[in-house]
JSON list of C-alpha atoms and ligand atoms in Angstrom, two decimals:
[
{"chain": "L", "resi": 1, "resn": "MET", "atom": "CA", "xyz": [14.11, 34.24, 15.81]},
{"chain": "L", "resi": 2, "resn": "ASN", "atom": "CA", "xyz": [12.42, 37.02, 13.86]},
{"chain": "L", "resi": 3, "resn": "SER", "atom": "CA", "xyz": [8.79, 36.95, 12.86]},
{"chain": "L", "resi": 4, "resn": "HIS", "atom": "CA", "xyz": [9.61, 35.89, 9.30]},
{"chain": "L", "resi": 5, "resn": "SER", "atom": "CA", "xyz": [11.44, 32.77, 10.35]},
{"chain": "L", "resi": 6, "resn": "MET", "atom": "CA", "xyz": [8.74, 32.07, 12.94]},
{"chain": "L", "resi": 7, "resn": "ALA", "atom": "CA", "xyz": [6.14, 32.23, 10.21]},
{"chain": "L", "resi": 8, "resn": "PHE", "atom": "CA", "xyz": [8.25, 29.99, 8.01]},
{"chain": "L", "resi": 9, "resn": "LEU", "atom": "CA", "xyz": [8.68, 27.45, 10.79]},
{"chain": "L", "resi": 10, "resn": "PHE", "atom": "CA", "xyz": [4.98, 27.50, 11.45]},
{"chain": "L", "resi": 11, "resn": "PHE", "atom": "CA", "xyz": [4.09, 26.81, 7.83]},
{"chain": "L", "resi": 12, "resn": "ALA", "atom": "CA", "xyz": [6.80, 24.17, 7.51]},
{"chain": "L", "resi": 13, "resn": "LEU", "atom": "CA", "xyz": [5.42, 22.34, 10.55]},
{"chain": "L", "resi": 14, "resn": "LEU", "atom": "CA", "xyz": [1.89, 22.70, 9.24]},
{"chain": "L", "resi": 15, "resn": "LEU", "atom": "CA", "xyz": [2.95, 21.21, 5.91]},
{"chain": "L", "resi": 16, "resn": "VAL", "atom": "CA", "xyz": [4.66, 18.24, 7.56]},
{"chain": "L", "resi": 17, "resn": "THR", "atom": "CA", "xyz": [1.64, 17.61, 9.78]},
{"chain": "L", "resi": 18, "resn": "VAL", "atom": "CA", "xyz": [-0.77, 17.78, 6.88]},
{"chain": "L", "resi": 19, "resn": "GLU", "atom": "CA", "xyz": [1.32, 15.39, 4.83]},
{"chain": "L", "resi": 20, "resn": "CYS", "atom": "CA", "xyz": [1.57, 12.85, 7.64]},
{"chain": "L", "resi": 21, "resn": "ASN", "atom": "CA", "xyz": [-2.12, 13.02, 8.39]},
{"chain": "L", "resi": 22, "resn": "SER", "atom": "CA", "xyz": [-2.96, 12.39, 4.77]},
{"chain": "L", "resi": 23, "resn": "GLU", "atom": "CA", "xyz": [-1.24, 9.01, 4.95]},
{"chain": "L", "resi": 24, "resn": "GLY", "atom": "CA", "xyz": [-3.09, 8.14, 8.14]},
{"chain": "L", "resi": 25, "resn": "ASP", "atom": "CA", "xyz": [-6.31, 9.32, 6.52]},
{"chain": "L", "resi": 26, "resn": "ALA", "atom": "CA", "xyz": [-5.71, 7.11, 3.50]},
{"chain": "L", "resi": 27, "resn": "LEU", "atom": "CA", "xyz": [-5.14, 4.08, 5.72]},
{"chain": "L", "resi": 28, "resn": "ASN", "atom": "CA", "xyz": [-8.06, 4.91, 7.97]},
{"chain": "L", "resi": 29, "resn": "ALA", "atom": "CA", "xyz": [-10.33, 5.32, 4.95]},
{"chain": "L", "resi": 30, "resn": "TRP", "atom": "CA", "xyz": [-9.40, 1.77, 4.10]},
{"chain": "L", "resi": 31, "resn": "LYS", "atom": "CA", "xyz": [-9.89, 0.48, 7.62]},
{"chain": "L", "resi": 32, "resn": "ILE", "atom": "CA", "xyz": [-13.42, 1.83, 7.95]},
{"chain": "L", "resi": 33, "resn": "ASN", "atom": "CA", "xyz": [-14.43, 0.01, 4.77]},
{"chain": "L", "resi": 34, "resn": "LEU", "atom": "CA", "xyz": [-12.93, -3.31, 5.83]},
{"chain": "L", "resi": 35, "resn": "ALA", "atom": "CA", "xyz": [-14.33, -6.16, 7.83]},
{"chain": "L", "resi": 36, "resn": "ASP", "atom": "CA", "xyz": [-11.59, -7.08, 10.31]},
{"chain": "L", "resi": 37, "resn": "PRO", "atom": "CA", "xyz": [-12.83, -10.16, 12.20]},
{"chain": "L", "resi": 38, "resn": "ASN", "atom": "CA", "xyz": [-9.64, -10.53, 14.24]},
{"chain": "L", "resi": 39, "resn": "ASN", "atom": "CA", "xyz": [-9.44, -6.81, 15.11]},
{"chain": "L", "resi": 40, "resn": "VAL", "atom": "CA", "xyz": [-5.87, -6.64, 13.88]},
{"chain": "L", "resi": 41, "resn": "LEU", "atom": "CA", "xyz": [-6.31, -3.00, 12.83]},
{"chain": "L", "resi": 42, "resn": "GLN", "atom": "CA", "xyz": [-7.55, -1.88, 16.24]},
{"chain": "L", "resi": 43, "resn": "SER", "atom": "CA", "xyz": [-4.45, 0.24, 16.81]},
{"chain": "L", "resi": 44, "resn": "TRP", "atom": "CA", "xyz": [-5.16, 2.31, 13.68]},
{"chain": "L", "resi": 45, "resn": "ASP", "atom": "CA", "xyz": [-6.17, 5.49, 15.48]},
{"chain": "L", "resi": 46, "resn": "PRO", "atom": "CA", "xyz": [-6.72, 8.36, 13.01]},
{"chain": "L", "resi": 47, "resn": "THR", "atom": "CA", "xyz": [-6.49, 10.98, 15.75]},
{"chain": "L", "resi": 48, "resn": "LEU", "atom": "CA", "xyz": [-2.76, 10.34, 16.19]},
{"chain": "L", "resi": 49, "resn": "VAL", "atom": "CA", "xyz": [-0.47, 12.76, 14.39]},
{"chain": "L", "resi": 50, "resn": "ASN", "atom": "CA", "xyz": [0.72, 10.04, 11.99]},
{"chain": "L", "resi": 51, "resn": "PRO", "atom": "CA", "xyz": [0.21, 6.31, 11.48]},
{"chain": "L", "resi": 52, "resn": "CYS", "atom": "CA", "xyz": [3.78, 5.38, 12.41]},
{"chain": "L", "resi": 53, "resn": "THR", "atom": "CA", "xyz": [2.92, 3.79, 15.76]},
{"chain": "L", "resi": 54, "resn": "TRP", "atom": "CA", "xyz": [0.07, 1.69, 14.36]},
{"chain": "L", "resi": 55, "resn": "PHE", "atom": "CA", "xyz": [0.55, -2.06, 14.25]},
{"chain": "L", "resi": 56, "resn": "HIS", "atom": "CA", "xyz": [1.27, -3.45, 10.77]},
{"chain": "L", "resi": 57, "resn": "ILE", "atom": "CA", "xyz": [2.64, -0.09, 9.60]},
{"chain": "L", "resi": 58, "resn": "THR", "atom": "CA", "xyz": [6.31, 0.87, 9.29]},
{"chain": "L", "resi": 59, "resn": "CYS", "atom": "CA", "xyz": [7.56, 4.40, 8.59]},
{"chain": "L", "resi": 60, "resn": "ASN", "atom": "CA", "xyz": [10.92, 5.80, 7.54]},
{"chain": "L", "resi": 61, "resn": "ASN", "atom": "CA", "xyz": [12.70, 8.43, 9.66]},
{"chain": "L", "resi": 62, "resn": "MET", "atom": "CA", "xyz": [10.67, 11.16, 7.93]},
{"chain": "L", "resi": 63, "resn": "ASN", "atom": "CA", "xyz": [7.45, 9.56, 9.25]},
{"chain": "L", "resi": 64, "resn": "SER", "atom": "CA", "xyz": [6.34, 8.45, 5.81]},
{"chain": "L", "resi": 65, "resn": "VAL", "atom": "CA", "xyz": [4.75, 5.02, 5.53]},
{"chain": "L", "resi": 66, "resn": "ILE", "atom": "CA", "xyz": [7.08, 2.57, 3.82]},
{"chain": "L", "resi": 67, "resn": "ARG", "atom": "CA", "xyz": [5.50, -0.76, 4.73]},
{"chain": "L", "resi": 68, "resn": "VAL", "atom": "CA", "xyz": [1.98, -2.08, 5.20]},
{"chain": "L", "resi": 69, "resn": "GLU", "atom": "CA", "xyz": [1.86, -5.68, 6.41]},
{"chain": "L", "resi": 70, "resn": "ALA", "atom": "CA", "xyz": [-1.68, -6.87, 6.99]},
{"chain": "L", "resi": 71, "resn": "PHE", "atom": "CA", "xyz": [-1.70, -10.46, 5.80]},
{"chain": "L", "resi": 72, "resn": "GLY", "atom": "CA", "xyz": [-3.38, -13.68, 6.86]},
{"chain": "L", "resi": 73, "resn": "ASN", "atom": "CA", "xyz": [-6.22, -12.12, 8.83]},
{"chain": "L", "resi": 74, "resn": "ASN", "atom": "CA", "xyz": [-9.38, -12.67, 6.83]},
{"chain": "L", "resi": 75, "resn": "LEU", "atom": "CA", "xyz": [-9.71, -8.97, 6.06]},
{"chain": "L", "resi": 76, "resn": "SER", "atom": "CA", "xyz": [-12.56, -8.47, 3.63]},
{"chain": "L", "resi": 77, "resn": "GLY", "atom": "CA", "xyz": [-13.63, -5.49, 1.58]},
{"chain": "L", "resi": 78, "resn": "SER", "atom": "CA", "xyz": [-11.93, -3.69, -1.27]},
{"chain": "L", "resi": 79, "resn": "ILE", "atom": "CA", "xyz": [-8.61, -1.86, -1.54]},
{"chain": "L", "resi": 80, "resn": "PRO", "atom": "CA", "xyz": [-9.28, 1.89, -1.99]},
{"chain": "L", "resi": 81, "resn": "ARG", "atom": "CA", "xyz": [-7.44, 4.05, -4.49]},
{"chain": "L", "resi": 82, "resn": "GLU", "atom": "CA", "xyz": [-6.09, 6.11, -1.57]},
{"chain": "L", "resi": 83, "resn": "ILE", "atom": "CA", "xyz": [-3.51, 3.41, -0.79]},
{"chain": "L", "resi": 84, "resn": "GLY", "atom": "CA", "xyz": [-1.89, 4.50, -4.05]},
{"chain": "L", "resi": 85, "resn": "TYR", "atom": "CA", "xyz": [-1.20, 7.89, -2.43]},
{"chain": "L", "resi": 86, "resn": "LEU", "atom": "CA", "xyz": [1.32, 6.41, 0.03]},
{"chain": "L", "resi": 87, "resn": "ASN", "atom": "CA", "xyz": [4.17, 7.80, -2.04]},
{"chain": "L", "resi": 88, "resn": "HIS", "atom": "CA", "xyz": [7.00, 6.24, -0.08]},
{"chain": "L", "resi": 89, "resn": "LEU", "atom": "CA", "xyz": [5.58, 2.75, 0.13]},
{"chain": "L", "resi": 90, "resn": "ILE", "atom": "CA", "xyz": [8.20, 0.07, -0.47]},
{"chain": "L", "resi": 91, "resn": "SER", "atom": "CA", "xyz": [6.32, -3.02, 0.58]},
{"chain": "L", "resi": 92, "resn": "LEU", "atom": "CA", "xyz": [2.62, -3.86, 0.53]},
{"chain": "L", "resi": 93, "resn": "ASP", "atom": "CA", "xyz": [1.77, -7.26, 1.97]},
{"chain": "L", "resi": 94, "resn": "LEU", "atom": "CA", "xyz": [-1.95, -8.02, 1.95]},
{"chain": "L", "resi": 95, "resn": "TYR", "atom": "CA", "xyz": [-1.81, -11.69, 1.03]},
{"chain": "L", "resi": 96, "resn": "ASN", "atom": "CA", "xyz": [-4.01, -14.45, 2.49]},
{"chain": "L", "resi": 97, "resn": "ASN", "atom": "CA", "xyz": [-7.07, -12.32, 3.17]},
{"chain": "L", "resi": 98, "resn": "GLN", "atom": "CA", "xyz": [-10.52, -12.12, 1.57]},
{"chain": "L", "resi": 99, "resn": "LEU", "atom": "CA", "xyz": [-9.99, -8.82, -0.22]},
{"chain": "L", "resi": 100, "resn": "SER", "atom": "CA", "xyz": [-12.27, -8.27, -3.20]},
{"chain": "L", "resi": 101, "resn": "GLY", "atom": "CA", "xyz": [-12.73, -5.67, -5.92]},
{"chain": "L", "resi": 102, "resn": "VAL", "atom": "CA", "xyz": [-10.02, -4.54, -8.29]},
{"chain": "L", "resi": 103, "resn": "ILE", "atom": "CA", "xyz": [-6.36, -3.58, -7.92]},
{"chain": "L", "resi": 104, "resn": "PRO", "atom": "CA", "xyz": [-6.58, 0.25, -7.87]},
{"chain": "L", "resi": 105, "resn": "ARG", "atom": "CA", "xyz": [-5.05, 2.04, -10.83]},
{"chain": "L", "resi": 106, "resn": "THR", "atom": "CA", "xyz": [-3.42, 4.46, -8.37]},
{"chain": "L", "resi": 107, "resn": "PHE", "atom": "CA", "xyz": [-0.98, 1.66, -7.47]},
{"chain": "L", "resi": 108, "resn": "GLY", "atom": "CA", "xyz": [0.80, 2.71, -10.65]},
{"chain": "L", "resi": 109, "resn": "ASN", "atom": "CA", "xyz": [1.86, 5.85, -8.71]},
{"chain": "L", "resi": 110, "resn": "LEU", "atom": "CA", "xyz": [3.77, 3.86, -6.11]},
{"chain": "L", "resi": 111, "resn": "LYS", "atom": "CA", "xyz": [7.19, 4.55, -7.57]},
{"chain": "L", "resi": 112, "resn": "SER", "atom": "CA", "xyz": [9.15, 3.40, -4.52]},
{"chain": "L", "resi": 113, "resn": "LEU", "atom": "CA", "xyz": [7.34, 0.05, -4.44]},
{"chain": "L", "resi": 114, "resn": "ILE", "atom": "CA", "xyz": [9.55, -3.03, -4.53]},
{"chain": "L", "resi": 115, "resn": "PHE", "atom": "CA", "xyz": [7.27, -5.69, -3.05]},
{"chain": "L", "resi": 116, "resn": "MET", "atom": "CA", "xyz": [3.57, -6.13, -3.65]},
{"chain": "L", "resi": 117, "resn": "ARG", "atom": "CA", "xyz": [2.02, -9.34, -2.44]},
{"chain": "L", "resi": 118, "resn": "LEU", "atom": "CA", "xyz": [-1.71, -9.56, -2.99]},
{"chain": "L", "resi": 119, "resn": "ASN", "atom": "CA", "xyz": [-1.85, -13.32, -3.48]},
{"chain": "L", "resi": 120, "resn": "SER", "atom": "CA", "xyz": [-4.64, -15.50, -2.09]},
{"chain": "L", "resi": 121, "resn": "ASN", "atom": "CA", "xyz": [-7.46, -12.97, -2.03]},
{"chain": "L", "resi": 122, "resn": "LYS", "atom": "CA", "xyz": [-10.59, -12.49, -4.15]},
{"chain": "L", "resi": 123, "resn": "LEU", "atom": "CA", "xyz": [-9.39, -9.67, -6.37]},
{"chain": "L", "resi": 124, "resn": "LYS", "atom": "CA", "xyz": [-10.90, -9.44, -9.83]},
{"chain": "L", "resi": 125, "resn": "GLY", "atom": "CA", "xyz": [-10.32, -7.43, -12.99]},
{"chain": "L", "resi": 126, "resn": "THR", "atom": "CA", "xyz": [-6.90, -7.02, -14.54]},
{"chain": "L", "resi": 127, "resn": "ILE", "atom": "CA", "xyz": [-3.55, -5.71, -13.38]},
{"chain": "L", "resi": 128, "resn": "PRO", "atom": "CA", "xyz": [-3.58, -1.97, -14.23]},
{"chain": "L", "resi": 129, "resn": "ASP", "atom": "CA", "xyz": [-1.33, -0.96, -17.12]},
{"chain": "L", "resi": 130, "resn": "LYS", "atom": "CA", "xyz": [0.51, 1.54, -14.93]},
{"chain": "L", "resi": 131, "resn": "VAL", "atom": "CA", "xyz": [1.43, -1.26, -12.54]},
{"chain": "L", "resi": 132, "resn": "ILE", "atom": "CA", "xyz": [2.70, -3.39, -15.43]},
{"chain": "L", "resi": 133, "resn": "LYS", "atom": "CA", "xyz": [4.88, -0.41, -16.39]},
{"chain": "L", "resi": 134, "resn": "LEU", "atom": "CA", "xyz": [6.37, -0.29, -12.89]},
{"chain": "L", "resi": 135, "resn": "ILE", "atom": "CA", "xyz": [7.35, -3.92, -13.36]},
{"chain": "L", "resi": 136, "resn": "GLN", "atom": "CA", "xyz": [8.82, -3.29, -16.78]},
{"chain": "L", "resi": 137, "resn": "PHE", "atom": "CA", "xyz": [10.85, -0.34, -15.50]},
{"chain": "L", "resi": 138, "resn": "GLY", "atom": "CA", "xyz": [12.12, -2.46, -12.64]},
{"chain": "L", "resi": 139, "resn": "ASN", "atom": "CA", "xyz": [10.59, -0.26, -9.91]},
{"chain": "L", "resi": 140, "resn": "LEU", "atom": "CA", "xyz": [8.41, -3.11, -8.74]},
{"chain": "L", "resi": 141, "resn": "SER", "atom": "CA", "xyz": [10.59, -6.17, -8.25]},
{"chain": "L", "resi": 142, "resn": "ILE", "atom": "CA", "xyz": [8.27, -8.73, -6.74]},
{"chain": "L", "resi": 143, "resn": "MET", "atom": "CA", "xyz": [4.57, -8.92, -7.31]},
{"chain": "L", "resi": 144, "resn": "ASN", "atom": "CA", "xyz": [2.49, -11.95, -6.46]},
{"chain": "L", "resi": 145, "resn": "VAL", "atom": "CA", "xyz": [-1.15, -11.94, -7.52]},
{"chain": "L", "resi": 146, "resn": "SER", "atom": "CA", "xyz": [-1.65, -15.69, -7.63]},
{"chain": "L", "resi": 147, "resn": "ASP", "atom": "CA", "xyz": [-4.80, -17.29, -6.30]},
{"chain": "L", "resi": 148, "resn": "ASN", "atom": "CA", "xyz": [-7.22, -14.45, -6.99]},
{"chain": "L", "resi": 149, "resn": "LEU", "atom": "CA", "xyz": [-10.03, -14.07, -9.52]},
{"chain": "L", "resi": 150, "resn": "LEU", "atom": "CA", "xyz": [-8.06, -11.89, -11.91]},
{"chain": "L", "resi": 151, "resn": "ALA", "atom": "CA", "xyz": [-8.75, -12.06, -15.63]},
{"chain": "L", "resi": 152, "resn": "GLY", "atom": "CA", "xyz": [-6.10, -13.43, -17.93]},
{"chain": "L", "resi": 153, "resn": "SER", "atom": "CA", "xyz": [-2.69, -14.54, -16.85]},
{"chain": "L", "resi": 154, "resn": "VAL", "atom": "CA", "xyz": [0.59, -12.73, -16.51]},
{"chain": "L", "resi": 155, "resn": "HIS", "atom": "CA", "xyz": [3.93, -14.34, -17.08]},
{"chain": "L", "resi": 156, "resn": "ARG", "atom": "CA", "xyz": [7.43, -13.38, -16.16]},
{"chain": "L", "resi": 157, "resn": "HIS", "atom": "CA", "xyz": [8.32, -13.28, -19.81]},
{"chain": "L", "resi": 158, "resn": "GLY", "atom": "CA", "xyz": [9.63, -9.91, -20.93]},
{"chain": "L", "resi": 159, "resn": "PHE", "atom": "CA", "xyz": [10.09, -8.53, -17.46]},
{"chain": "L", "resi": 160, "resn": "ALA", "atom": "CA", "xyz": [13.23, -7.95, -15.44]},
{"chain": "L", "resi": 161, "resn": "THR", "atom": "CA", "xyz": [14.76, -11.18, -14.21]},
{"chain": "L", "resi": 162, "resn": "THR", "atom": "CA", "xyz": [14.17, -10.19, -10.58]},
{"chain": "L", "resi": 163, "resn": "THR", "atom": "CA", "xyz": [10.42, -9.94, -11.13]},
{"chain": "L", "resi": 164, "resn": "ILE", "atom": "CA", "xyz": [8.34, -12.80, -9.85]},
{"chain": "L", "resi": 165, "resn": "ILE", "atom": "CA", "xyz": [4.80, -12.85, -11.04]},
{"chain": "L", "resi": 166, "resn": "GLN", "atom": "CA", "xyz": [2.79, -15.93, -10.57]},
{"chain": "L", "resi": 167, "resn": "ASP", "atom": "CA", "xyz": [0.17, -16.79, -13.14]},
{"chain": "L", "resi": 168, "resn": "ALA", "atom": "CA", "xyz": [-3.11, -15.18, -12.28]},
{"chain": "L", "resi": 169, "resn": "LYS", "atom": "CA", "xyz": [-6.01, -17.60, -12.54]},
{"chain": "L", "resi": 170, "resn": "ALA", "atom": "CA", "xyz": [-8.11, -17.04, -15.63]},
{"chain": "F", "resi": 201, "resn": "LIG", "atom": "C1", "xyz": [-10.39, -17.15, 8.52]},
{"chain": "F", "resi": 201, "resn": "LIG", "atom": "O1", "xyz": [-11.74, -17.55, 8.40]},
{"chain": "F", "resi": 201, "resn": "LIG", "atom": "C2", "xyz": [-11.90, -18.96, 8.27]},
{"chain": "F", "resi": 201, "resn": "LIG", "atom": "C3", "xyz": [-13.36, -19.25, 8.01]},
{"chain": "F", "resi": 201, "resn": "LIG", "atom": "O2", "xyz": [-14.19, -18.52, 8.88]},
{"chain": "F", "resi": 201, "resn": "LIG", "atom": "C4", "xyz": [-11.37, -19.64, 9.52]},
{"chain": "F", "resi": 201, "resn": "LIG", "atom": "O3", "xyz": [-11.47, -21.03, 9.39]},
{"chain": "F", "resi": 201, "resn": "LIG", "atom": "C5", "xyz": [-9.90, -19.27, 9.70]},
{"chain": "F", "resi": 201, "resn": "LIG", "atom": "O4", "xyz": [-9.42, -19.82, 10.91]},
{"chain": "F", "resi": 201, "resn": "LIG", "atom": "C6", "xyz": [-9.72, -17.78, 9.73]},
{"chain": "F", "resi": 201, "resn": "LIG", "atom": "N1", "xyz": [-8.31, -17.46, 9.74]},
{"chain": "F", "resi": 201, "resn": "LIG", "atom": "C7", "xyz": [-7.80, -16.48, 10.48]},
{"chain": "F", "resi": 201, "resn": "LIG", "atom": "C8", "xyz": [-6.32, -16.29, 10.41]},
{"chain": "F", "resi": 201, "resn": "LIG", "atom": "O5", "xyz": [-8.48, -15.77, 11.17]},
{"chain": "F", "resi": 202, "resn": "LIG", "atom": "C1", "xyz": [11.52, 4.05, -11.56]},
{"chain": "F", "resi": 202, "resn": "LIG", "atom": "O1", "xyz": [12.63, 4.28, -10.71]},
{"chain": "F", "resi": 202, "resn": "LIG", "atom": "C2", "xyz": [13.56, 5.21, -11.21]},
{"chain": "F", "resi": 202, "resn": "LIG", "atom": "C3", "xyz": [14.69, 5.30, -10.22]},
{"chain": "F", "resi": 202, "resn": "LIG", "atom": "O2", "xyz": [15.15, 4.05, -9.86]},
{"chain": "F", "resi": 202, "resn": "LIG", "atom": "C4", "xyz": [12.91, 6.54, -11.38]},
{"chain": "F", "resi": 202, "resn": "LIG", "atom": "O3", "xyz": [13.82, 7.45, -11.94]},
{"chain": "F", "resi": 202, "resn": "LIG", "atom": "C5", "xyz": [11.72, 6.42, -12.30]},
{"chain": "F", "resi": 202, "resn": "LIG", "atom": "O4", "xyz": [11.04, 7.65, -12.35]},
{"chain": "F", "resi": 202, "resn": "LIG", "atom": "C6", "xyz": [10.78, 5.35, -11.80]},
{"chain": "F", "resi": 202, "resn": "LIG", "atom": "N1", "xyz": [9.74, 5.17, -12.79]},
{"chain": "F", "resi": 202, "resn": "LIG", "atom": "C7", "xyz": [8.48, 5.00, -12.44]},
{"chain": "F", "resi": 202, "resn": "LIG", "atom": "C8", "xyz": [7.50, 4.86, -13.55]},
{"chain": "F", "resi": 202, "resn": "LIG", "atom": "O5", "xyz": [8.14, 4.95, -11.30]},
{"chain": "F", "resi": 203, "resn": "LIG", "atom": "C1", "xyz": [2.63, -16.59, -4.63]},
{"chain": "F", "resi": 203, "resn": "LIG", "atom": "O1", "xyz": [1.33, -16.82, -4.14]},
{"chain": "F", "resi": 203, "resn": "LIG", "atom": "C2", "xyz": [0.94, -18.18, -4.09]},
{"chain": "F", "resi": 203, "resn": "LIG", "atom": "C3", "xyz": [-0.50, -18.23, -3.66]},
{"chain": "F", "resi": 203, "resn": "LIG", "atom": "O2", "xyz": [-0.69, -17.59, -2.43]},
{"chain": "F", "resi": 203, "resn": "LIG", "atom": "C4", "xyz": [1.87, -18.92, -3.16]},
{"chain": "F", "resi": 203, "resn": "LIG", "atom": "O3", "xyz": [1.50, -20.29, -3.12]},
{"chain": "F", "resi": 203, "resn": "LIG", "atom": "C5", "xyz": [3.29, -18.78, -3.66]},
{"chain": "F", "resi": 203, "resn": "LIG", "atom": "O4", "xyz": [4.17, -19.39, -2.74]},
{"chain": "F", "resi": 203, "resn": "LIG", "atom": "C6", "xyz": [3.66, -17.31, -3.81]},
{"chain": "F", "resi": 203, "resn": "LIG", "atom": "N1", "xyz": [4.97, -17.20, -4.45]},
{"chain": "F", "resi": 203, "resn": "LIG", "atom": "C7", "xyz": [5.94, -16.41, -4.00]},
{"chain": "F", "resi": 203, "resn": "LIG", "atom": "C8", "xyz": [7.19, -16.41, -4.76]},
{"chain": "F", "resi": 203, "resn": "LIG", "atom": "O5", "xyz": [5.78, -15.71, -3.01]}
]
């Protein structure tokens, strides 16, 4: 291997590492702002090279986070905008917790997202327009925001037939 390809390999590895850490950092930023009475996020160790071995996290074979499943554990606190930077996220299951605050607008960037279940929390505000667009374009197939403190109500009407949106409580 000549020095050019060595240098290339080095930078390629650096790039991969940085990208993976950024997902772990986003999740860890969330963890440190959450109250986790059952310690279900104990395995979320930000010093690991990526979050793929953490409980409640699933990655694809490129070590990108595709699934976050932290439901039914009385987690309280807000959902930070950084979760919207998990570009490969397919499924976000945070239902049956005590999460408060608003649904971050950055969730509109989650173009791979198929499932988003935020039901039975204490979220307020409205569903961001960019998220509504993801539903209309069919990128987000199932979203449940029932049983929160969201303003207004959202109906299935006008969306793709596969979309399930429960009425949000007024
Ligand atoms: C959540 O908290 C409530 C009230 O403190 C408690 O009754 C319930 O058992 C808790 N549920 C879980 C899954 O920890
Ligand atoms: C929706 O998904 C399609 C591919 O299925 C993609 O081309 C498009 O950019 C996505 N749109 C948004 C807003 O994510
Ligand atoms: C949506 O959320 C509500 C409240 O948590 C729940 O009762 C309902 O079963 C959920 N619907 C679907 C389709 O998941």
